[in-house]
Amino acid sequence: SANKPDRALQLVTEEIPILVITEARLDGTLDGFGLLHDIREISNIPMILLSDRPTTDDELRALENGADDYLPKPFDSRILLARVKSILRRSKNTPAAPEIIQCGSLTINQVSRQVSVDEVAVYLTETEYNLLLELAKHPDQVMLHEQLLREVWGPEYRHELDYLRSYVHILRKKLEKTPSQPVLIVSLSGIGYKLVSNPSIKTKGK
């Protein structure tokens, strides 16, 4: 453990932990968001940000910059433990066999866990990748909100709809040509989301 973010960054590079938990707002040369940014420059280590002054903007900022979870205080320690276990469980998941998934200009390489659009690499965090992969495994099929939350995050997240929406928003910004008018990841209001295998064909939803 480290009580200053600059020391935490040093430990990450020296000891390579399996998960990092940090306060969103810290004293020192870096705050939690700065630490998140710097770690994401060098590693995909799962990260959880904690906040005693949670805001929607801070949560979105954390998720958009690569945090795997954002947990407002106060919280039950059992909730933190459950989320840590869920993140570590997801990070250990590997595809059963080498496979490349193609959906229009989107390519997902399950071996290297790399994603590209029009042959241009797109950086995704562990959670973003797992959500995209879950959708891509069921192309043109509506995945229910609760189903996606359960499969990607774990059963303890099954009612965190705002959480799912935040990650879909992030994926659209990274993958869609016009995120406000998505054609790849479309939603069915009140039901779920689906990944369109041929985005050039108009589909219902938004």
PDB file of C-alpha atoms in Angstrom:
ATOM      1  CA  SER A   1       0.000   0.000   0.000  1.00  0.00           C
ATOM      2  CA  ALA A   2       1.008   3.643  -0.445  1.00  0.00           C
ATOM      3  CA  ASN A   3      -0.324   6.828   1.145  1.00  0.00           C
ATOM      4  CA  LYS A   4       0.693   9.114  -1.720  1.00  0.00           C
ATOM      5  CA  PRO A   5      -0.281   8.686  -5.389  1.00  0.00           C
ATOM      6  CA  ASP A   6       3.232   9.338  -6.718  1.00  0.00           C
ATOM      7  CA  ARG A   7       4.520   6.532  -4.483  1.00  0.00           C
ATOM      8  CA  ALA A   8       1.626   4.347  -5.645  1.00  0.00           C
ATOM      9  CA  LEU A   9       2.654   4.839  -9.268  1.00  0.00           C
ATOM     10  CA  GLN A  10       6.186   3.784  -8.380  1.00  0.00           C
ATOM     11  CA  LEU A  11       4.870   0.634  -6.668  1.00  0.00           C
ATOM     12  CA  VAL A  12       2.747  -0.237  -9.703  1.00  0.00           C
ATOM     13  CA  THR A  13       5.798  -0.165 -11.956  1.00  0.00           C
ATOM     14  CA  GLU A  14       7.988  -2.059  -9.487  1.00  0.00           C
ATOM     15  CA  GLU A  15       5.681  -4.680  -7.972  1.00  0.00           C
ATOM     16  CA  ILE A  16       2.902  -5.068 -10.602  1.00  0.00           C
ATOM     17  CA  PRO A  17      -0.133  -5.553  -8.306  1.00  0.00           C
ATOM     18  CA  ILE A  18      -3.229  -7.436  -9.464  1.00  0.00           C
ATOM     19  CA  LEU A  19      -5.554  -4.540  -8.544  1.00  0.00           C
ATOM     20  CA  VAL A  20      -5.296  -0.898  -7.427  1.00  0.00           C
ATOM     21  CA  ILE A  21      -7.742   0.834  -5.057  1.00  0.00           C
ATOM     22  CA  THR A  22      -7.304   4.582  -4.627  1.00  0.00           C
ATOM     23  CA  GLU A  23      -9.145   7.659  -3.404  1.00  0.00           C
ATOM     24  CA  ALA A  24     -10.435   9.851  -6.220  1.00  0.00           C
ATOM     25  CA  ARG A  25      -9.170  12.985  -4.470  1.00  0.00           C
ATOM     26  CA  LEU A  26      -5.760  12.903  -2.809  1.00  0.00           C
ATOM     27  CA  ASP A  27      -3.033  15.279  -1.704  1.00  0.00           C
ATOM     28  CA  GLY A  28       0.326  15.207  -3.409  1.00  0.00           C
ATOM     29  CA  THR A  29       1.684  15.707  -6.903  1.00  0.00           C
ATOM     30  CA  LEU A  30      -1.061  13.456  -8.299  1.00  0.00           C
ATOM     31  CA  ASP A  31      -4.681  12.934  -7.324  1.00  0.00           C
ATOM     32  CA  GLY A  32      -6.572   9.702  -7.885  1.00  0.00           C
ATOM     33  CA  PHE A  33      -7.586  10.744 -11.392  1.00  0.00           C
ATOM     34  CA  GLY A  34      -4.009  11.650 -12.249  1.00  0.00           C
ATOM     35  CA  LEU A  35      -2.854   8.303 -10.920  1.00  0.00           C
ATOM     36  CA  LEU A  36      -5.522   6.563 -12.997  1.00  0.00           C
ATOM     37  CA  HIS A  37      -4.353   8.387 -16.122  1.00  0.00           C
ATOM     38  CA  ASP A  38      -0.680   7.595 -15.541  1.00  0.00           C
ATOM     39  CA  ILE A  39      -1.308   3.928 -14.765  1.00  0.00           C
ATOM     40  CA  ARG A  40      -3.449   3.571 -17.887  1.00  0.00           C
ATOM     41  CA  GLU A  41      -0.510   4.860 -19.906  1.00  0.00           C
ATOM     42  CA  ILE A  42       1.503   1.792 -18.908  1.00  0.00           C
ATOM     43  CA  SER A  43      -0.890  -0.897 -17.682  1.00  0.00           C
ATOM     44  CA  ASN A  44      -4.386  -2.439 -17.781  1.00  0.00           C
ATOM     45  CA  ILE A  45      -4.271  -3.332 -14.067  1.00  0.00           C
ATOM     46  CA  PRO A  46      -7.849  -3.222 -12.697  1.00  0.00           C
ATOM     47  CA  MET A  47      -8.538  -0.034 -10.711  1.00  0.00           C
ATOM     48  CA  ILE A  48     -11.245   1.048  -8.284  1.00  0.00           C
ATOM     49  CA  LEU A  49     -11.682   4.700  -7.304  1.00  0.00           C
ATOM     50  CA  LEU A  50     -13.283   5.586  -3.962  1.00  0.00           C
ATOM     51  CA  SER A  51     -14.856   8.972  -3.281  1.00  0.00           C
ATOM     52  CA  ASP A  52     -16.166  10.717  -0.177  1.00  0.00           C
ATOM     53  CA  ARG A  53     -17.556  13.502  -2.406  1.00  0.00           C
ATOM     54  CA  PRO A  54     -19.145  11.530  -5.245  1.00  0.00           C
ATOM     55  CA  THR A  55     -20.630  13.312  -8.245  1.00  0.00           C
ATOM     56  CA  THR A  56     -22.004  12.047 -11.530  1.00  0.00           C
ATOM     57  CA  ASP A  57     -19.337  14.013 -13.410  1.00  0.00           C
ATOM     58  CA  ASP A  58     -16.550  12.438 -11.351  1.00  0.00           C
ATOM     59  CA  GLU A  59     -17.984   8.958 -11.846  1.00  0.00           C
ATOM     60  CA  LEU A  60     -18.224   9.454 -15.601  1.00  0.00           C
ATOM     61  CA  ARG A  61     -14.710  10.918 -15.669  1.00  0.00           C
ATOM     62  CA  ALA A  62     -13.368   7.896 -13.800  1.00  0.00           C
ATOM     63  CA  LEU A  63     -15.059   5.370 -16.080  1.00  0.00           C
ATOM     64  CA  GLU A  64     -14.155   7.227 -19.276  1.00  0.00           C
ATOM     65  CA  ASN A  65     -10.511   7.306 -18.212  1.00  0.00           C
ATOM     66  CA  GLY A  66     -10.291   3.599 -17.553  1.00  0.00           C
ATOM     67  CA  ALA A  67     -11.456   2.903 -13.997  1.00  0.00           C
ATOM     68  CA  ASP A  68     -13.073  -0.496 -13.553  1.00  0.00           C
ATOM     69  CA  ASP A  69     -15.307   0.747 -10.749  1.00  0.00           C
ATOM     70  CA  TYR A  70     -16.207   3.930  -8.867  1.00  0.00           C
ATOM     71  CA  LEU A  71     -17.525   3.488  -5.347  1.00  0.00           C
ATOM     72  CA  PRO A  72     -19.014   6.368  -3.326  1.00  0.00           C
ATOM     73  CA  LYS A  73     -18.511   6.541   0.430  1.00  0.00           C
ATOM     74  CA  PRO A  74     -19.809   5.462   2.837  1.00  0.00           C
ATOM     75  CA  PHE A  75     -20.088   1.825   1.789  1.00  0.00           C
ATOM     76  CA  ASP A  76     -20.254  -1.554   3.451  1.00  0.00           C
ATOM     77  CA  SER A  77     -16.848  -3.256   3.346  1.00  0.00           C
ATOM     78  CA  ARG A  78     -18.622  -6.352   2.056  1.00  0.00           C
ATOM     79  CA  ILE A  79     -19.702  -4.413  -1.022  1.00  0.00           C
ATOM     80  CA  LEU A  80     -16.104  -3.396  -1.736  1.00  0.00           C
ATOM     81  CA  LEU A  81     -14.941  -6.989  -1.276  1.00  0.00           C
ATOM     82  CA  ALA A  82     -17.672  -8.297  -3.585  1.00  0.00           C
ATOM     83  CA  ARG A  83     -16.734  -5.799  -6.278  1.00  0.00           C
ATOM     84  CA  VAL A  84     -13.030  -6.613  -5.955  1.00  0.00           C
ATOM     85  CA  LYS A  85     -13.810 -10.316  -6.368  1.00  0.00           C
ATOM     86  CA  SER A  86     -16.026  -9.582  -9.358  1.00  0.00           C
ATOM     87  CA  ILE A  87     -13.354  -7.490 -11.091  1.00  0.00           C
ATOM     88  CA  LEU A  88     -10.635 -10.079 -10.467  1.00  0.00           C
ATOM     89  CA  ARG A  89     -12.920 -12.831 -11.711  1.00  0.00           C
ATOM     90  CA  ARG A  90     -13.570 -10.929 -14.935  1.00  0.00           C
ATOM     91  CA  SER A  91      -9.883 -10.140 -15.435  1.00  0.00           C
ATOM     92  CA  LYS A  92      -9.081 -13.862 -15.382  1.00  0.00           C
ATOM     93  CA  ASN A  93     -11.606 -14.717 -18.080  1.00  0.00           C
ATOM     94  CA  THR A  94      -9.995 -15.738 -21.351  1.00  0.00           C
ATOM     95  CA  PRO A  95     -11.635 -16.870 -24.590  1.00  0.00           C
ATOM     96  CA  ALA A  96     -12.056 -20.613 -25.039  1.00  0.00           C
ATOM     97  CA  ALA A  97     -10.470 -20.635 -28.489  1.00  0.00           C
ATOM     98  CA  PRO A  98      -8.667 -18.276 -30.876  1.00  0.00           C
ATOM     99  CA  GLU A  99     -11.294 -16.258 -32.678  1.00  0.00           C
ATOM    100  CA  ILE A 100     -11.788 -12.989 -34.512  1.00  0.00           C
ATOM    101  CA  ILE A 101     -15.206 -11.360 -34.439  1.00  0.00           C
ATOM    102  CA  GLN A 102     -16.079  -9.019 -37.299  1.00  0.00           C
ATOM    103  CA  CYS A 103     -19.056  -6.638 -37.243  1.00  0.00           C
ATOM    104  CA  GLY A 104     -18.846  -4.268 -40.182  1.00  0.00           C
ATOM    105  CA  SER A 105     -15.734  -2.138 -39.655  1.00  0.00           C
ATOM    106  CA  LEU A 106     -15.352  -3.409 -36.075  1.00  0.00           C
ATOM    107  CA  THR A 107     -12.831  -6.187 -35.435  1.00  0.00           C
ATOM    108  CA  ILE A 108     -12.365  -7.965 -32.112  1.00  0.00           C
ATOM    109  CA  ASN A 109      -9.365 -10.263 -31.713  1.00  0.00           C
ATOM    110  CA  GLN A 110     -10.078 -12.550 -28.762  1.00  0.00           C
ATOM    111  CA  VAL A 111      -6.527 -13.886 -28.699  1.00  0.00           C
ATOM    112  CA  SER A 112      -4.790 -10.527 -28.291  1.00  0.00           C
ATOM    113  CA  ARG A 113      -7.916  -8.867 -26.821  1.00  0.00           C
ATOM    114  CA  GLN A 114      -7.398  -6.042 -29.287  1.00  0.00           C
ATOM    115  CA  VAL A 115     -10.156  -4.024 -30.923  1.00  0.00           C
ATOM    116  CA  SER A 116     -10.005  -1.972 -34.095  1.00  0.00           C
ATOM    117  CA  VAL A 117     -12.364   0.114 -36.233  1.00  0.00           C
ATOM    118  CA  ASP A 118     -11.510   0.458 -39.920  1.00  0.00           C
ATOM    119  CA  GLU A 119      -8.181  -1.218 -39.051  1.00  0.00           C
ATOM    120  CA  VAL A 120      -7.339   1.531 -36.546  1.00  0.00           C
ATOM    121  CA  ALA A 121      -6.633   0.216 -33.041  1.00  0.00           C
ATOM    122  CA  VAL A 122      -9.009   1.362 -30.303  1.00  0.00           C
ATOM    123  CA  TYR A 123      -7.893   1.233 -26.675  1.00  0.00           C
ATOM    124  CA  LEU A 124     -10.466  -0.306 -24.328  1.00  0.00           C
ATOM    125  CA  THR A 125     -10.223  -0.968 -20.619  1.00  0.00           C
ATOM    126  CA  GLU A 126     -10.811  -4.457 -19.271  1.00  0.00           C
ATOM    127  CA  THR A 127     -14.447  -3.721 -18.452  1.00  0.00           C
ATOM    128  CA  GLU A 128     -15.156  -1.950 -21.740  1.00  0.00           C
ATOM    129  CA  TYR A 129     -13.694  -4.882 -23.650  1.00  0.00           C
ATOM    130  CA  ASN A 130     -15.696  -7.448 -21.684  1.00  0.00           C
ATOM    131  CA  LEU A 131     -18.948  -5.564 -22.300  1.00  0.00           C
ATOM    132  CA  LEU A 132     -18.243  -5.235 -26.015  1.00  0.00           C
ATOM    133  CA  LEU A 133     -17.288  -8.904 -26.257  1.00  0.00           C
ATOM    134  CA  GLU A 134     -20.483  -9.997 -24.492  1.00  0.00           C
ATOM    135  CA  LEU A 135     -22.523  -8.035 -27.031  1.00  0.00           C
ATOM    136  CA  ALA A 136     -20.410  -9.307 -29.934  1.00  0.00           C
ATOM    137  CA  LYS A 137     -20.936 -12.934 -28.926  1.00  0.00           C
ATOM    138  CA  HIS A 138     -24.643 -12.395 -29.566  1.00  0.00           C
ATOM    139  CA  PRO A 139     -24.757 -10.210 -32.716  1.00  0.00           C
ATOM    140  CA  ASP A 140     -28.149  -8.779 -33.662  1.00  0.00           C
ATOM    141  CA  GLN A 141     -29.643 -10.220 -30.476  1.00  0.00           C
ATOM    142  CA  VAL A 142     -31.090  -8.010 -27.773  1.00  0.00           C
ATOM    143  CA  MET A 143     -29.178  -8.478 -24.530  1.00  0.00           C
ATOM    144  CA  LEU A 144     -31.301  -7.554 -21.523  1.00  0.00           C
ATOM    145  CA  HIS A 145     -29.933  -4.922 -19.149  1.00  0.00           C
ATOM    146  CA  GLU A 146     -29.886  -7.326 -16.219  1.00  0.00           C
ATOM    147  CA  GLN A 147     -28.284 -10.044 -18.343  1.00  0.00           C
ATOM    148  CA  LEU A 148     -25.405  -7.775 -19.387  1.00  0.00           C
ATOM    149  CA  LEU A 149     -24.856  -6.532 -15.844  1.00  0.00           C
ATOM    150  CA  ARG A 150     -24.814 -10.078 -14.510  1.00  0.00           C
ATOM    151  CA  GLU A 151     -22.509 -11.493 -17.196  1.00  0.00           C
ATOM    152  CA  VAL A 152     -20.018  -8.623 -17.359  1.00  0.00           C
ATOM    153  CA  TRP A 153     -19.943  -7.303 -13.789  1.00  0.00           C
ATOM    154  CA  GLY A 154     -21.473 -10.059 -11.685  1.00  0.00           C
ATOM    155  CA  PRO A 155     -24.833 -10.743  -9.994  1.00  0.00           C
ATOM    156  CA  GLU A 156     -24.288  -8.048  -7.372  1.00  0.00           C
ATOM    157  CA  TYR A 157     -24.455  -5.424 -10.155  1.00  0.00           C
ATOM    158  CA  ARG A 158     -27.697  -6.633 -11.749  1.00  0.00           C
ATOM    159  CA  HIS A 159     -29.656  -3.496 -10.782  1.00  0.00           C
ATOM    160  CA  GLU A 160     -26.928  -0.928 -11.632  1.00  0.00           C
ATOM    161  CA  LEU A 161     -28.574   0.307 -14.841  1.00  0.00           C
ATOM    162  CA  ASP A 162     -26.913   3.732 -14.739  1.00  0.00           C
ATOM    163  CA  TYR A 163     -23.572   1.946 -14.579  1.00  0.00           C
ATOM    164  CA  LEU A 164     -24.338  -0.005 -17.755  1.00  0.00           C
ATOM    165  CA  ARG A 165     -25.517   3.134 -19.533  1.00  0.00           C
ATOM    166  CA  SER A 166     -22.276   4.916 -18.645  1.00  0.00           C
ATOM    167  CA  TYR A 167     -20.168   2.152 -20.198  1.00  0.00           C
ATOM    168  CA  VAL A 168     -22.323   1.966 -23.328  1.00  0.00           C
ATOM    169  CA  HIS A 169     -21.889   5.734 -23.645  1.00  0.00           C
ATOM    170  CA  ILE A 170     -18.108   5.301 -23.424  1.00  0.00           C
ATOM    171  CA  LEU A 171     -18.064   2.490 -26.002  1.00  0.00           C
ATOM    172  CA  ARG A 172     -20.124   4.549 -28.419  1.00  0.00           C
ATOM    173  CA  LYS A 173     -17.698   7.470 -28.100  1.00  0.00           C
ATOM    174  CA  LYS A 174     -14.814   5.151 -28.938  1.00  0.00           C
ATOM    175  CA  LEU A 175     -16.420   3.029 -31.659  1.00  0.00           C
ATOM    176  CA  GLU A 176     -19.186   4.999 -33.378  1.00  0.00           C
ATOM    177  CA  LYS A 177     -18.589   7.585 -36.089  1.00  0.00           C
ATOM    178  CA  THR A 178     -21.462   9.634 -34.665  1.00  0.00           C
ATOM    179  CA  PRO A 179     -21.919   8.604 -31.015  1.00  0.00           C
ATOM    180  CA  SER A 180     -25.148  10.597 -30.654  1.00  0.00           C
ATOM    181  CA  GLN A 181     -26.643   8.579 -33.529  1.00  0.00           C
ATOM    182  CA  PRO A 182     -25.339   5.065 -32.850  1.00  0.00           C
ATOM    183  CA  VAL A 183     -25.617   2.401 -35.530  1.00  0.00           C
ATOM    184  CA  LEU A 184     -23.316  -0.243 -34.026  1.00  0.00           C
ATOM    185  CA  ILE A 185     -24.509  -0.482 -30.417  1.00  0.00           C
ATOM    186  CA  VAL A 186     -28.222   0.259 -30.401  1.00  0.00           C
ATOM    187  CA  SER A 187     -30.620   0.326 -27.478  1.00  0.00           C
ATOM    188  CA  LEU A 188     -34.190  -0.819 -27.075  1.00  0.00           C
ATOM    189  CA  SER A 189     -35.689   1.509 -24.509  1.00  0.00           C
ATOM    190  CA  GLY A 190     -36.338  -0.173 -21.194  1.00  0.00           C
ATOM    191  CA  ILE A 191     -35.147  -3.547 -22.498  1.00  0.00           C
ATOM    192  CA  GLY A 192     -31.475  -3.768 -23.396  1.00  0.00           C
ATOM    193  CA  TYR A 193     -28.802  -3.352 -26.065  1.00  0.00           C
ATOM    194  CA  LYS A 194     -27.648  -5.176 -29.159  1.00  0.00           C
ATOM    195  CA  LEU A 195     -24.574  -5.100 -31.371  1.00  0.00           C
ATOM    196  CA  VAL A 196     -25.486  -4.761 -35.039  1.00  0.00           C
ATOM    197  CA  SER A 197     -23.481  -7.108 -37.254  1.00  0.00           C
ATOM    198  CA  ASN A 198     -23.988  -4.971 -40.356  1.00  0.00           C
ATOM    199  CA  PRO A 199     -24.305  -1.329 -39.282  1.00  0.00           C
ATOM    200  CA  SER A 200     -24.840  -0.211 -42.892  1.00  0.00           C
ATOM    201  CA  ILE A 201     -28.334  -1.706 -42.659  1.00  0.00           C
ATOM    202  CA  LYS A 202     -30.713   0.511 -40.713  1.00  0.00           C
ATOM    203  CA  THR A 203     -32.126  -1.054 -37.566  1.00  0.00           C
ATOM    204  CA  LYS A 204     -34.699   0.059 -35.041  1.00  0.00           C
ATOM    205  CA  GLY A 205     -33.418   1.474 -31.795  1.00  0.00           C
ATOM    206  CA  LYS A 206     -30.926   4.119 -30.810  1.00  0.00           C
TER     207      LYS A 206
END
